Tab-separated table of C-alpha atoms in Angstrom:
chain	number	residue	atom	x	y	z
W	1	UNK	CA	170.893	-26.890	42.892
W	2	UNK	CA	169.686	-24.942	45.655
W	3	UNK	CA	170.599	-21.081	46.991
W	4	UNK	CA	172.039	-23.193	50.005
W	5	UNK	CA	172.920	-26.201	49.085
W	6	UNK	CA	176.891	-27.956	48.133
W	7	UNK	CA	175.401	-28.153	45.472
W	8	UNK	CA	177.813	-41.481	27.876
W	9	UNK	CA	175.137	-42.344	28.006
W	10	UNK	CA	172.092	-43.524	25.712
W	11	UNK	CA	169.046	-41.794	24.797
W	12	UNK	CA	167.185	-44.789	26.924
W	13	UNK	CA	169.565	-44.630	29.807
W	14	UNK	CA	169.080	-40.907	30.257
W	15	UNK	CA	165.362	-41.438	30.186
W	16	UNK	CA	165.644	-43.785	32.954
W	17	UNK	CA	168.174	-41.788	34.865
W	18	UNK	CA	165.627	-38.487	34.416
W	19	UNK	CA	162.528	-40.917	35.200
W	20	UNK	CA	164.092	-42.785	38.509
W	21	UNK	CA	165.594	-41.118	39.925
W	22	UNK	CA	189.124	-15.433	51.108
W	23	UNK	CA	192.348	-16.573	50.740
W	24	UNK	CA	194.620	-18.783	53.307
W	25	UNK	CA	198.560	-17.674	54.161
W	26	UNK	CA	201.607	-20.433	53.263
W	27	UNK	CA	201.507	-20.652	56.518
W	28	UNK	CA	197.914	-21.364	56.676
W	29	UNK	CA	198.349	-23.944	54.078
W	30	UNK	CA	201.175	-25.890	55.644
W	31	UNK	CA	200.540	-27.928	58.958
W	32	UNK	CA	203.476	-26.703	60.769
W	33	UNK	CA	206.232	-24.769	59.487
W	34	UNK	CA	208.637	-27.469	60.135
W	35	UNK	CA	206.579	-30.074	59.311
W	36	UNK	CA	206.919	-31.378	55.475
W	37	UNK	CA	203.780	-31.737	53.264
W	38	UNK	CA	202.578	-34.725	52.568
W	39	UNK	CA	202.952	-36.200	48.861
W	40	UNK	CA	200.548	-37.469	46.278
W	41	UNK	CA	201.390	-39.959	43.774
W	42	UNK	CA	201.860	-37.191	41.197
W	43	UNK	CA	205.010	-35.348	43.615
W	44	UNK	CA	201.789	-32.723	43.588
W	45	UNK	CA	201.338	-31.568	48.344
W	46	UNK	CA	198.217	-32.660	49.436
W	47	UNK	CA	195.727	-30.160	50.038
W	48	UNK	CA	197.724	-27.881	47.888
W	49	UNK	CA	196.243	-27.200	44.175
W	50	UNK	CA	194.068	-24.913	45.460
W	51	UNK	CA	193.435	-21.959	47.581
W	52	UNK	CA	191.505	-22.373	50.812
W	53	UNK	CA	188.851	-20.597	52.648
W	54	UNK	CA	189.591	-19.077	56.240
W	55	UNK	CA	189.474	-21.637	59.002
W	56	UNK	CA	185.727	-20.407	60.214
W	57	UNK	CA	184.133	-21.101	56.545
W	58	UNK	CA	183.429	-24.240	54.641
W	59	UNK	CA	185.125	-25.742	51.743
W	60	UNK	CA	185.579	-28.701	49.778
W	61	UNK	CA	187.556	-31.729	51.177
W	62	UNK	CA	191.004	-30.909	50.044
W	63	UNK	CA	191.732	-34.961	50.399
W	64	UNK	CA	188.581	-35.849	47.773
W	65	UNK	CA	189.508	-32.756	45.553
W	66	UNK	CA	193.232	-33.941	45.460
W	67	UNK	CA	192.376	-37.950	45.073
W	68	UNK	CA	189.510	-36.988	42.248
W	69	UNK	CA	191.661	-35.145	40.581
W	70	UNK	CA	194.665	-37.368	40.511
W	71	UNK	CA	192.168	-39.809	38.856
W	72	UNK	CA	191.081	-38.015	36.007
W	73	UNK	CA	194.687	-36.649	35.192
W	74	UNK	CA	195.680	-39.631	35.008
W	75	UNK	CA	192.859	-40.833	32.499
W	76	UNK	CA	194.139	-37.307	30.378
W	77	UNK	CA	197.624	-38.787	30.687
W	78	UNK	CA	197.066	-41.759	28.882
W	79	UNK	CA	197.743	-41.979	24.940
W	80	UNK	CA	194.864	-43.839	23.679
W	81	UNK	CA	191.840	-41.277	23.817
W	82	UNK	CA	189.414	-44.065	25.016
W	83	UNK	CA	187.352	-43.614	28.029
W	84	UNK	CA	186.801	-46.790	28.973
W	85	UNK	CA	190.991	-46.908	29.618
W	86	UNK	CA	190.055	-45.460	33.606
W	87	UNK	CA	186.636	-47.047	34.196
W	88	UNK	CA	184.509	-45.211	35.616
W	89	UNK	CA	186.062	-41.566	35.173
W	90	UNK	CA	184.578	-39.758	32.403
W	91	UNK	CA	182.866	-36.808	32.085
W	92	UNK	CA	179.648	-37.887	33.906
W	93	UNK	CA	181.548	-38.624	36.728
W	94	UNK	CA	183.012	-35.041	36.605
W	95	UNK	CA	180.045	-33.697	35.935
W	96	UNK	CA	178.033	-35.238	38.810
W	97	UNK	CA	180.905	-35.282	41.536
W	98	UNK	CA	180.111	-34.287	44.700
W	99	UNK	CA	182.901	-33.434	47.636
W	100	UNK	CA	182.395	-33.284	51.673
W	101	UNK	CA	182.605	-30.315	53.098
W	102	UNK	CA	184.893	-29.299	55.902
W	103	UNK	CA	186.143	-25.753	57.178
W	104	UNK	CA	189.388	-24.469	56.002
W	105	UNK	CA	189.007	-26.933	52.780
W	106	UNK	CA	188.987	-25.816	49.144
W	107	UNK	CA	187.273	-22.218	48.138
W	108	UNK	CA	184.876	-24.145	46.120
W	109	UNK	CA	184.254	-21.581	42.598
W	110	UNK	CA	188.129	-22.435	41.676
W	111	UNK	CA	187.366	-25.996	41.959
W	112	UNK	CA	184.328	-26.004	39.877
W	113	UNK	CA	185.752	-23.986	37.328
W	114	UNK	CA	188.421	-27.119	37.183
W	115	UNK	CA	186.144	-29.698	36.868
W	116	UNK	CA	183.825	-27.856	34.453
W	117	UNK	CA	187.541	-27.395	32.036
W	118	UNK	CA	188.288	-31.018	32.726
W	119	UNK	CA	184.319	-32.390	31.898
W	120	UNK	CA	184.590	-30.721	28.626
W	121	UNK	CA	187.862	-31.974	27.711
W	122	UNK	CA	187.107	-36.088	28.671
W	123	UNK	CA	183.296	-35.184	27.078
W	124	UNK	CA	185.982	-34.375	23.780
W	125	UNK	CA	187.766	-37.760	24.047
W	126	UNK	CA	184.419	-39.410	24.319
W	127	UNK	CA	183.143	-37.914	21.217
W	128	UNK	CA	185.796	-38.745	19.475
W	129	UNK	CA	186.126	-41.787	20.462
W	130	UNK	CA	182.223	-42.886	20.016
W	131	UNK	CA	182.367	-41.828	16.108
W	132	UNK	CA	186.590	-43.507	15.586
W	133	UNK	CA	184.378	-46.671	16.665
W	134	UNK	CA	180.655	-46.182	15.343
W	135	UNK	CA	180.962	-43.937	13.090
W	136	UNK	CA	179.454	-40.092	12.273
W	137	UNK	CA	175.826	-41.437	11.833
W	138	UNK	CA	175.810	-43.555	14.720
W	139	UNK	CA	177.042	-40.489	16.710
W	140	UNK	CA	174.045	-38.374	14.812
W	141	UNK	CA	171.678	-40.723	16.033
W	142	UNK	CA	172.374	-40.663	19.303
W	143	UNK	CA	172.308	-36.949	19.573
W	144	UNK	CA	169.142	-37.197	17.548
W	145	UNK	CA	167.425	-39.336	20.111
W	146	UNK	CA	168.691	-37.522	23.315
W	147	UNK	CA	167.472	-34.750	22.067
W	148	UNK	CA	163.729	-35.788	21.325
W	149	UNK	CA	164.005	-37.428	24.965
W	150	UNK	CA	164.905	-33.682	26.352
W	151	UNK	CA	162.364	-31.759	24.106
W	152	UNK	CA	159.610	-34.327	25.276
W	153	UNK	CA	160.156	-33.161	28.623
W	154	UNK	CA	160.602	-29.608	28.071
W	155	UNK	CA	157.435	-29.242	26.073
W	156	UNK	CA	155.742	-30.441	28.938
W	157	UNK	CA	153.126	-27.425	30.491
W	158	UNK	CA	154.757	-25.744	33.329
W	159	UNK	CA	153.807	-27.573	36.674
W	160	UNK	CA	154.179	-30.450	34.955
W	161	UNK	CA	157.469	-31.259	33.873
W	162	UNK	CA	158.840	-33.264	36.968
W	163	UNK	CA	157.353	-35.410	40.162
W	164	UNK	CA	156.617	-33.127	42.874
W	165	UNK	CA	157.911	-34.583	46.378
W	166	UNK	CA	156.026	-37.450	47.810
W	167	UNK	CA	155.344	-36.037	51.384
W	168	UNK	CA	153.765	-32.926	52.154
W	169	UNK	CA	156.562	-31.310	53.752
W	170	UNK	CA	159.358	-32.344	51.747
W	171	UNK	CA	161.768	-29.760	49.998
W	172	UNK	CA	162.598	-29.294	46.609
W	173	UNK	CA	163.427	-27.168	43.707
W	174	UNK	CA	160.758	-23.980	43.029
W	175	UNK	CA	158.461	-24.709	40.362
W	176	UNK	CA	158.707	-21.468	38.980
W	177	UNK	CA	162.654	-21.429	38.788
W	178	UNK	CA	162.994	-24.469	37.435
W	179	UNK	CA	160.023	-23.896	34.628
W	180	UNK	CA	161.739	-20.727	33.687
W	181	UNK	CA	165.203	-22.703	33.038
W	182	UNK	CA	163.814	-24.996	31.104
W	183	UNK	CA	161.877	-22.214	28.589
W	184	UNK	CA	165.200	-20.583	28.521
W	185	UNK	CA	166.590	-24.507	27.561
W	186	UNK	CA	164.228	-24.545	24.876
W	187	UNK	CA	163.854	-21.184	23.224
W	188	UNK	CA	167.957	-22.303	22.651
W	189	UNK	CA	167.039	-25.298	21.332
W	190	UNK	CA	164.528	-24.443	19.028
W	191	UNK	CA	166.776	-21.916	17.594
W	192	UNK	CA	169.206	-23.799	17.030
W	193	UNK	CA	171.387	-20.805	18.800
W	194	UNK	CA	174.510	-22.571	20.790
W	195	UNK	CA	173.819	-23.070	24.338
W	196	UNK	CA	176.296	-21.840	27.221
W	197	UNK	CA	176.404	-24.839	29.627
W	198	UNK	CA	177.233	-22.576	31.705
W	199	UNK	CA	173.878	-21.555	32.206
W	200	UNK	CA	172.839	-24.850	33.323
W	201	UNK	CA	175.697	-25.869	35.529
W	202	UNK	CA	175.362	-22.415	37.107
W	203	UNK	CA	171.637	-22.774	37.828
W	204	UNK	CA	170.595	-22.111	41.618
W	205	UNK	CA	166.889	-23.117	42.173
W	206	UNK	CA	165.105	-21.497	45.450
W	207	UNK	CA	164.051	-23.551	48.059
W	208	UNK	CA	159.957	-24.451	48.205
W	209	UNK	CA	157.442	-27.577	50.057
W	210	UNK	CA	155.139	-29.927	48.729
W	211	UNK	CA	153.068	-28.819	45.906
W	212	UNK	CA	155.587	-26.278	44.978
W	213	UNK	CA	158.379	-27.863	44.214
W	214	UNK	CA	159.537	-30.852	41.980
W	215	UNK	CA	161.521	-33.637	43.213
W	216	UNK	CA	165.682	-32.520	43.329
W	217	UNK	CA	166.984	-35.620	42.417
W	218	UNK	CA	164.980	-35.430	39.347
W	219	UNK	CA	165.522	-32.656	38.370
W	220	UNK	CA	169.361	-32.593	38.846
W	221	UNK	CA	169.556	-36.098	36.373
W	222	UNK	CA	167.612	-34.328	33.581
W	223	UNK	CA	170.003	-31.074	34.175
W	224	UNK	CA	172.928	-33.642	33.650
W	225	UNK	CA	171.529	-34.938	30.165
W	226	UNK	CA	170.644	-31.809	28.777
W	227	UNK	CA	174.847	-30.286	29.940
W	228	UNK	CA	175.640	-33.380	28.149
W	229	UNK	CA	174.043	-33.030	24.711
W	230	UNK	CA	175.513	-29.444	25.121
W	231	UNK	CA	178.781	-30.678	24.703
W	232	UNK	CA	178.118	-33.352	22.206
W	233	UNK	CA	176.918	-30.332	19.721
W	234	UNK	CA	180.020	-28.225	20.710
């Protein structure tokens, strides 16, 4: 993601995917002193599981936070640890979600610190549930094979490891930023030393034009794959 910006699946779908592609008052908080806050499904306010910023700076989208959220509780809720019991909610969904922005709305870092907790909890049930139906060497495989689809692109020379922007002028991610994430990706992987998704998820990419950048969109999908095989080896 960029300094300024708002900022599951198989081995072949991830190589198309890569390839395609502070603080408010109570008062602050409430509406109106007088006026009762509105109620979610869950009994939970609206606009109320986290803090916000001041009225001046831009947040999240309390509304999208609060309706996401509700969501993928309610997939943790459930007794059968299947995914596919809340289509489409899992942990790529978490993982790639992506709020409006409005002023006064969510302080964002609490937020993703939530959504990181939750993706690693549903990427758990998924796990889980992949080898209760498959089995331990189908679930080997498929790490095996996203794995070899990451390290193809990561042993690519630098300058060459994603499209760069069709049009001149277009913005994207520094070359140089990005190139030095993904040695840092792959000195991990080659060591077999566990990787901090954290590092990845955390990753802020300076802006550049044309030549000097690769594509964002890219970019961003193969970030995605490599969080996810992260987990899987947890």
């Amino acid at each position: 993601m960029t300094e300024n910006s708002s900022g599951s699946s198989s081995a072949d779908q991830s190589t198309r995917a890569i390839d395609e592609v502070d603080t408010r008052t109570q008062a602050q908080q409430v509406q109106g002193e007088d006026a009762p806050a509105p109620q979610t499904q869950s009994g939970e306010s609206v606009g109320r599981r986290f803090m916000r910023v001041d009225d001046e700076r831009w947040g999240y989208d309390p509304a999208e936070v609060d309706d996401f959220l509700e969501r993928v509780d309610a997939v943790l809720a459930t007794t059968a640890r299947d995914p596919q019991s809340a289509p489409g909610v899992g942990s790529r969904q978490v993982r790639e979600r992506v709020f409006d922005r409005v002023q006064g709305g969510y302080d964002p870092a609490p937020v993703d610190a939530r959504l990181d907790e939750l993706e690693d909890e549903l990427a758990d049930r998924e796990r889980e549930a992949f080898i209760s139906e498959h089995g331990p060497e189908r679930w080997e495989e498929h790490l095996e094979l996203l794995g070899q689809t990451l390290l193809g692109r990561l042993n690519r020379p630098h300058g060459e490891r994603f499209r760069r922007p069709s049009q001149r002028k277009q913005l994207g991610y520094s070359v140089s930023d990005v190139d030095v994430l993904c040695d840092r990706i792959t000195e991990h992987f080659r060591s077999d030393e566990a990787l901090d998704p954290t590092l990845v998820r955390k990753a802020v990419f300076r802006q550049a034009q044309g030549h000097r950048c690769y594509e964002e969109q890219q970019v961003d999908a193969f970030l995605d794959r490599v969080v996810e095989l992260i987990l899987a080896l947890r």
